[in-house]
Amino acid sequence: MASAPEMLAELRRLRARVPQLTGALVAGADGLVLAHDTPGVEAEGVAALTATALAVAVRLADTTGQGDFRELLVRGVYGYVGTYAAGENAVLTVLAQDRVNVGRLHLESRRSGARVGELVDAAERARAPAPAVPPVPPTPASARTRSARTPRPTTTEPRTTTES
């Protein structure tokens, strides 16, 4: 998976840009924590709930014809929980105080989600085994020349049509 220190550094930069954030975590679509900066919150529980909410959000967007999942925002009495797409294989979940500027929250979280997604997706590509490509046997020299082709038949007689 992606480098946890790089993801953690991105989460800390996000929290520095949006001071009203109280936590941030990156989870795989399967609900496993990849990195987190969530003081006072059980990251594993939030990641598992994020995976469940993600599944519902993806299905809702698909069923209503809204396209691929991008983000989900939940507002509670004491603040917000936002979940943002982070590449093909992960999501970024942020926790914010009620007084957060929601536009700024979206802007900065989308940027961080894109960066984290690049990290996670690059790591996934690096881990994936290269597809086995069978070697191509050498072609005989005669098959590579024009003279080895069968010539096309040509007709020199003019075509005529008959009526029935």
PDB file of C-alpha atoms in Angstrom:
ATOM      1  CA  MET A   1       0.000   0.000   0.000  1.00  0.00           C
ATOM      2  CA  ALA A   2       1.036   3.644  -0.211  1.00  0.00           C
ATOM      3  CA  SER A   3       3.627   4.976   2.167  1.00  0.00           C
ATOM      4  CA  ALA A   4       1.902   5.665   5.480  1.00  0.00           C
ATOM      5  CA  PRO A   5       4.324   8.522   6.337  1.00  0.00           C
ATOM      6  CA  GLU A   6       3.512  10.318   3.070  1.00  0.00           C
ATOM      7  CA  MET A   7      -0.234   9.929   3.635  1.00  0.00           C
ATOM      8  CA  LEU A   8       0.085  11.018   7.253  1.00  0.00           C
ATOM      9  CA  ALA A   9       2.054  14.091   6.165  1.00  0.00           C
ATOM     10  CA  GLU A  10      -0.754  14.962   3.720  1.00  0.00           C
ATOM     11  CA  LEU A  11      -3.364  14.579   6.480  1.00  0.00           C
ATOM     12  CA  ARG A  12      -1.373  16.913   8.721  1.00  0.00           C
ATOM     13  CA  ARG A  13      -1.038  19.483   5.937  1.00  0.00           C
ATOM     14  CA  LEU A  14      -4.808  19.302   5.428  1.00  0.00           C
ATOM     15  CA  ARG A  15      -5.411  19.866   9.136  1.00  0.00           C
ATOM     16  CA  ALA A  16      -3.036  22.854   9.033  1.00  0.00           C
ATOM     17  CA  ARG A  17      -4.924  24.386   6.086  1.00  0.00           C
ATOM     18  CA  VAL A  18      -8.327  23.853   7.736  1.00  0.00           C
ATOM     19  CA  PRO A  19      -7.847  24.515  11.481  1.00  0.00           C
ATOM     20  CA  GLN A  20     -11.433  23.468  12.312  1.00  0.00           C
ATOM     21  CA  LEU A  21     -10.660  19.867  11.368  1.00  0.00           C
ATOM     22  CA  THR A  22     -10.602  17.606  14.386  1.00  0.00           C
ATOM     23  CA  GLY A  23      -9.426  14.526  12.537  1.00  0.00           C
ATOM     24  CA  ALA A  24      -8.680  12.953   9.175  1.00  0.00           C
ATOM     25  CA  LEU A  25      -8.118   9.428   7.977  1.00  0.00           C
ATOM     26  CA  VAL A  26      -7.494   7.478   4.808  1.00  0.00           C
ATOM     27  CA  ALA A  27      -9.194   4.125   4.428  1.00  0.00           C
ATOM     28  CA  GLY A  28      -9.382   1.549   1.715  1.00  0.00           C
ATOM     29  CA  ALA A  29     -12.763   0.897   0.141  1.00  0.00           C
ATOM     30  CA  ASP A  30     -12.771  -2.286   2.237  1.00  0.00           C
ATOM     31  CA  GLY A  31     -12.770  -0.255   5.470  1.00  0.00           C
ATOM     32  CA  LEU A  32      -9.158  -0.833   6.537  1.00  0.00           C
ATOM     33  CA  VAL A  33      -7.245   2.168   7.900  1.00  0.00           C
ATOM     34  CA  LEU A  34      -4.290   3.199   5.739  1.00  0.00           C
ATOM     35  CA  ALA A  35      -3.322   6.324   7.713  1.00  0.00           C
ATOM     36  CA  HIS A  36      -4.998   8.471  10.344  1.00  0.00           C
ATOM     37  CA  ASP A  37      -4.667  11.605  12.413  1.00  0.00           C
ATOM     38  CA  THR A  38      -7.767  11.309  14.586  1.00  0.00           C
ATOM     39  CA  PRO A  39      -7.041  12.177  18.223  1.00  0.00           C
ATOM     40  CA  GLY A  40      -9.748  10.900  20.540  1.00  0.00           C
ATOM     41  CA  VAL A  41     -11.567   8.930  17.832  1.00  0.00           C
ATOM     42  CA  GLU A  42     -11.290   5.211  17.132  1.00  0.00           C
ATOM     43  CA  ALA A  43      -9.927   5.227  13.583  1.00  0.00           C
ATOM     44  CA  GLU A  44     -10.794   1.579  12.841  1.00  0.00           C
ATOM     45  CA  GLY A  45     -14.461   2.112  13.746  1.00  0.00           C
ATOM     46  CA  VAL A  46     -14.695   5.283  11.650  1.00  0.00           C
ATOM     47  CA  ALA A  47     -13.018   3.533   8.702  1.00  0.00           C
ATOM     48  CA  ALA A  48     -15.451   0.610   8.905  1.00  0.00           C
ATOM     49  CA  LEU A  49     -18.427   2.981   9.024  1.00  0.00           C
ATOM     50  CA  THR A  50     -16.942   4.969   6.157  1.00  0.00           C
ATOM     51  CA  ALA A  51     -16.840   1.821   4.014  1.00  0.00           C
ATOM     52  CA  THR A  52     -20.503   1.173   4.777  1.00  0.00           C
ATOM     53  CA  ALA A  53     -21.512   4.772   4.025  1.00  0.00           C
ATOM     54  CA  LEU A  54     -19.396   4.672   0.877  1.00  0.00           C
ATOM     55  CA  ALA A  55     -21.200   1.586  -0.389  1.00  0.00           C
ATOM     56  CA  VAL A  56     -24.569   3.281   0.115  1.00  0.00           C
ATOM     57  CA  ALA A  57     -23.385   6.553  -1.456  1.00  0.00           C
ATOM     58  CA  VAL A  58     -21.943   4.769  -4.496  1.00  0.00           C
ATOM     59  CA  ARG A  59     -25.162   2.842  -4.992  1.00  0.00           C
ATOM     60  CA  LEU A  60     -27.302   5.962  -4.551  1.00  0.00           C
ATOM     61  CA  ALA A  61     -25.247   7.951  -7.063  1.00  0.00           C
ATOM     62  CA  ASP A  62     -25.376   5.071  -9.536  1.00  0.00           C
ATOM     63  CA  THR A  63     -29.096   4.386  -9.109  1.00  0.00           C
ATOM     64  CA  THR A  64     -30.009   8.040  -9.607  1.00  0.00           C
ATOM     65  CA  GLY A  65     -27.737   8.427 -12.629  1.00  0.00           C
ATOM     66  CA  GLN A  66     -25.402  10.913 -10.947  1.00  0.00           C
ATOM     67  CA  GLY A  67     -22.219   9.150 -12.015  1.00  0.00           C
ATOM     68  CA  ASP A  68     -19.205   8.003 -10.031  1.00  0.00           C
ATOM     69  CA  PHE A  69     -18.938   8.774  -6.316  1.00  0.00           C
ATOM     70  CA  ARG A  70     -17.103  11.975  -5.452  1.00  0.00           C
ATOM     71  CA  GLU A  71     -18.037  12.970  -1.895  1.00  0.00           C
ATOM     72  CA  LEU A  72     -20.451  12.573   0.974  1.00  0.00           C
ATOM     73  CA  LEU A  73     -21.103  15.144   3.716  1.00  0.00           C
ATOM     74  CA  VAL A  74     -22.947  14.447   6.948  1.00  0.00           C
ATOM     75  CA  ARG A  75     -23.831  17.277   9.287  1.00  0.00           C
ATOM     76  CA  GLY A  76     -24.432  16.561  12.955  1.00  0.00           C
ATOM     77  CA  VAL A  77     -25.265  18.886  15.815  1.00  0.00           C
ATOM     78  CA  TYR A  78     -21.583  19.251  16.709  1.00  0.00           C
ATOM     79  CA  GLY A  79     -19.955  19.214  13.300  1.00  0.00           C
ATOM     80  CA  TYR A  80     -19.366  17.492   9.985  1.00  0.00           C
ATOM     81  CA  VAL A  81     -18.090  14.191   8.664  1.00  0.00           C
ATOM     82  CA  GLY A  82     -16.971  14.367   5.061  1.00  0.00           C
ATOM     83  CA  THR A  83     -15.885  11.481   2.872  1.00  0.00           C
ATOM     84  CA  TYR A  84     -14.087  12.192  -0.390  1.00  0.00           C
ATOM     85  CA  ALA A  85     -12.964   9.898  -3.194  1.00  0.00           C
ATOM     86  CA  ALA A  86      -9.204   9.318  -3.080  1.00  0.00           C
ATOM     87  CA  GLY A  87      -8.302   7.626  -6.322  1.00  0.00           C
ATOM     88  CA  GLU A  88      -9.526   4.197  -7.333  1.00  0.00           C
ATOM     89  CA  ASN A  89      -8.889   2.354  -4.098  1.00  0.00           C
ATOM     90  CA  ALA A  90      -9.321   4.675  -1.111  1.00  0.00           C
ATOM     91  CA  VAL A  91     -11.349   7.406   0.561  1.00  0.00           C
ATOM     92  CA  LEU A  92     -10.447  10.370   2.721  1.00  0.00           C
ATOM     93  CA  THR A  93     -12.702  10.987   5.730  1.00  0.00           C
ATOM     94  CA  VAL A  94     -12.487  14.265   7.635  1.00  0.00           C
ATOM     95  CA  LEU A  95     -14.084  15.344  10.896  1.00  0.00           C
ATOM     96  CA  ALA A  96     -14.766  19.062  11.358  1.00  0.00           C
ATOM     97  CA  GLN A  97     -16.245  21.423  13.895  1.00  0.00           C
ATOM     98  CA  ASP A  98     -19.662  22.947  13.270  1.00  0.00           C
ATOM     99  CA  ARG A  99     -18.110  26.375  12.624  1.00  0.00           C
ATOM    100  CA  VAL A 100     -15.983  25.193   9.678  1.00  0.00           C
ATOM    101  CA  ASN A 101     -16.311  27.003   6.367  1.00  0.00           C
ATOM    102  CA  VAL A 102     -17.901  24.196   4.340  1.00  0.00           C
ATOM    103  CA  GLY A 103     -16.661  25.588   1.016  1.00  0.00           C
ATOM    104  CA  ARG A 104     -13.094  25.617   2.303  1.00  0.00           C
ATOM    105  CA  LEU A 105     -13.594  22.136   3.750  1.00  0.00           C
ATOM    106  CA  HIS A 106     -14.650  20.831   0.341  1.00  0.00           C
ATOM    107  CA  LEU A 107     -11.863  22.633  -1.539  1.00  0.00           C
ATOM    108  CA  GLU A 108      -9.037  21.472   0.693  1.00  0.00           C
ATOM    109  CA  SER A 109     -10.406  17.954   1.215  1.00  0.00           C
ATOM    110  CA  ARG A 110     -10.814  17.419  -2.529  1.00  0.00           C
ATOM    111  CA  ARG A 111      -7.203  18.476  -3.072  1.00  0.00           C
ATOM    112  CA  SER A 112      -5.935  16.193  -0.324  1.00  0.00           C
ATOM    113  CA  GLY A 113      -8.120  13.360  -1.569  1.00  0.00           C
ATOM    114  CA  ALA A 114      -6.584  13.697  -5.024  1.00  0.00           C
ATOM    115  CA  ARG A 115      -3.052  13.663  -3.605  1.00  0.00           C
ATOM    116  CA  VAL A 116      -3.726  10.674  -1.348  1.00  0.00           C
ATOM    117  CA  GLY A 117      -5.405   8.901  -4.266  1.00  0.00           C
ATOM    118  CA  GLU A 118      -2.264   9.361  -6.358  1.00  0.00           C
ATOM    119  CA  LEU A 119      -0.165   7.837  -3.576  1.00  0.00           C
ATOM    120  CA  VAL A 120      -2.470   4.867  -3.034  1.00  0.00           C
ATOM    121  CA  ASP A 121      -3.048   4.164  -6.728  1.00  0.00           C
ATOM    122  CA  ALA A 122       0.689   4.380  -7.518  1.00  0.00           C
ATOM    123  CA  ALA A 123       1.414   1.899  -4.746  1.00  0.00           C
ATOM    124  CA  GLU A 124      -1.320  -0.442  -6.037  1.00  0.00           C
ATOM    125  CA  ARG A 125       0.118  -0.312  -9.556  1.00  0.00           C
ATOM    126  CA  ALA A 126       3.594  -1.037  -8.209  1.00  0.00           C
ATOM    127  CA  ARG A 127       2.299  -4.041  -6.245  1.00  0.00           C
ATOM    128  CA  ALA A 128       0.321  -5.507  -9.138  1.00  0.00           C
ATOM    129  CA  PRO A 129       2.229  -8.189 -11.030  1.00  0.00           C
ATOM    130  CA  ALA A 130       3.113  -7.316 -14.577  1.00  0.00           C
ATOM    131  CA  PRO A 131       0.956  -9.180 -17.083  1.00  0.00           C
ATOM    132  CA  ALA A 132       2.779 -12.123 -18.602  1.00  0.00           C
ATOM    133  CA  VAL A 133       3.369 -11.469 -22.263  1.00  0.00           C
ATOM    134  CA  PRO A 134       4.481 -14.524 -24.221  1.00  0.00           C
ATOM    135  CA  PRO A 135       7.492 -13.914 -26.446  1.00  0.00           C
ATOM    136  CA  VAL A 136       6.726 -13.453 -30.116  1.00  0.00           C
ATOM    137  CA  PRO A 137       8.459 -16.105 -32.213  1.00  0.00           C
ATOM    138  CA  PRO A 138      10.709 -14.746 -34.960  1.00  0.00           C
ATOM    139  CA  THR A 139       9.115 -14.561 -38.360  1.00  0.00           C
ATOM    140  CA  PRO A 140      10.960 -16.154 -41.289  1.00  0.00           C
ATOM    141  CA  ALA A 141      12.494 -13.615 -43.634  1.00  0.00           C
ATOM    142  CA  SER A 142      10.391 -14.833 -46.567  1.00  0.00           C
ATOM    143  CA  ALA A 143       7.171 -14.041 -44.728  1.00  0.00           C
ATOM    144  CA  ARG A 144       8.249 -10.433 -44.273  1.00  0.00           C
ATOM    145  CA  THR A 145       8.668  -9.640 -47.957  1.00  0.00           C
ATOM    146  CA  ARG A 146       6.018  -8.572 -50.407  1.00  0.00           C
ATOM    147  CA  SER A 147       6.914 -11.422 -52.737  1.00  0.00           C
ATOM    148  CA  ALA A 148       5.714 -13.947 -50.170  1.00  0.00           C
ATOM    149  CA  ARG A 149       2.160 -12.646 -50.415  1.00  0.00           C
ATOM    150  CA  THR A 150      -0.390 -14.219 -52.672  1.00  0.00           C
ATOM    151  CA  PRO A 151      -1.178 -11.748 -55.449  1.00  0.00           C
ATOM    152  CA  ARG A 152      -4.733 -10.493 -55.761  1.00  0.00           C
ATOM    153  CA  PRO A 153      -6.605 -11.542 -58.853  1.00  0.00           C
ATOM    154  CA  THR A 154      -7.265  -8.691 -61.214  1.00  0.00           C
ATOM    155  CA  THR A 155      -9.948  -8.472 -63.844  1.00  0.00           C
ATOM    156  CA  THR A 156      -9.521  -6.533 -67.010  1.00  0.00           C
ATOM    157  CA  GLU A 157     -12.904  -7.276 -68.484  1.00  0.00           C
ATOM    158  CA  PRO A 158     -15.523  -4.540 -68.225  1.00  0.00           C
ATOM    159  CA  ARG A 159     -18.552  -5.369 -66.120  1.00  0.00           C
ATOM    160  CA  THR A 160     -21.920  -5.587 -67.758  1.00  0.00           C
ATOM    161  CA  THR A 161     -25.375  -5.746 -66.281  1.00  0.00           C
ATOM    162  CA  THR A 162     -28.332  -7.614 -67.650  1.00  0.00           C
ATOM    163  CA  GLU A 163     -31.921  -6.900 -66.922  1.00  0.00           C
ATOM    164  CA  SER A 164     -34.314  -9.698 -66.125  1.00  0.00           C
TER     165      SER A 164
END
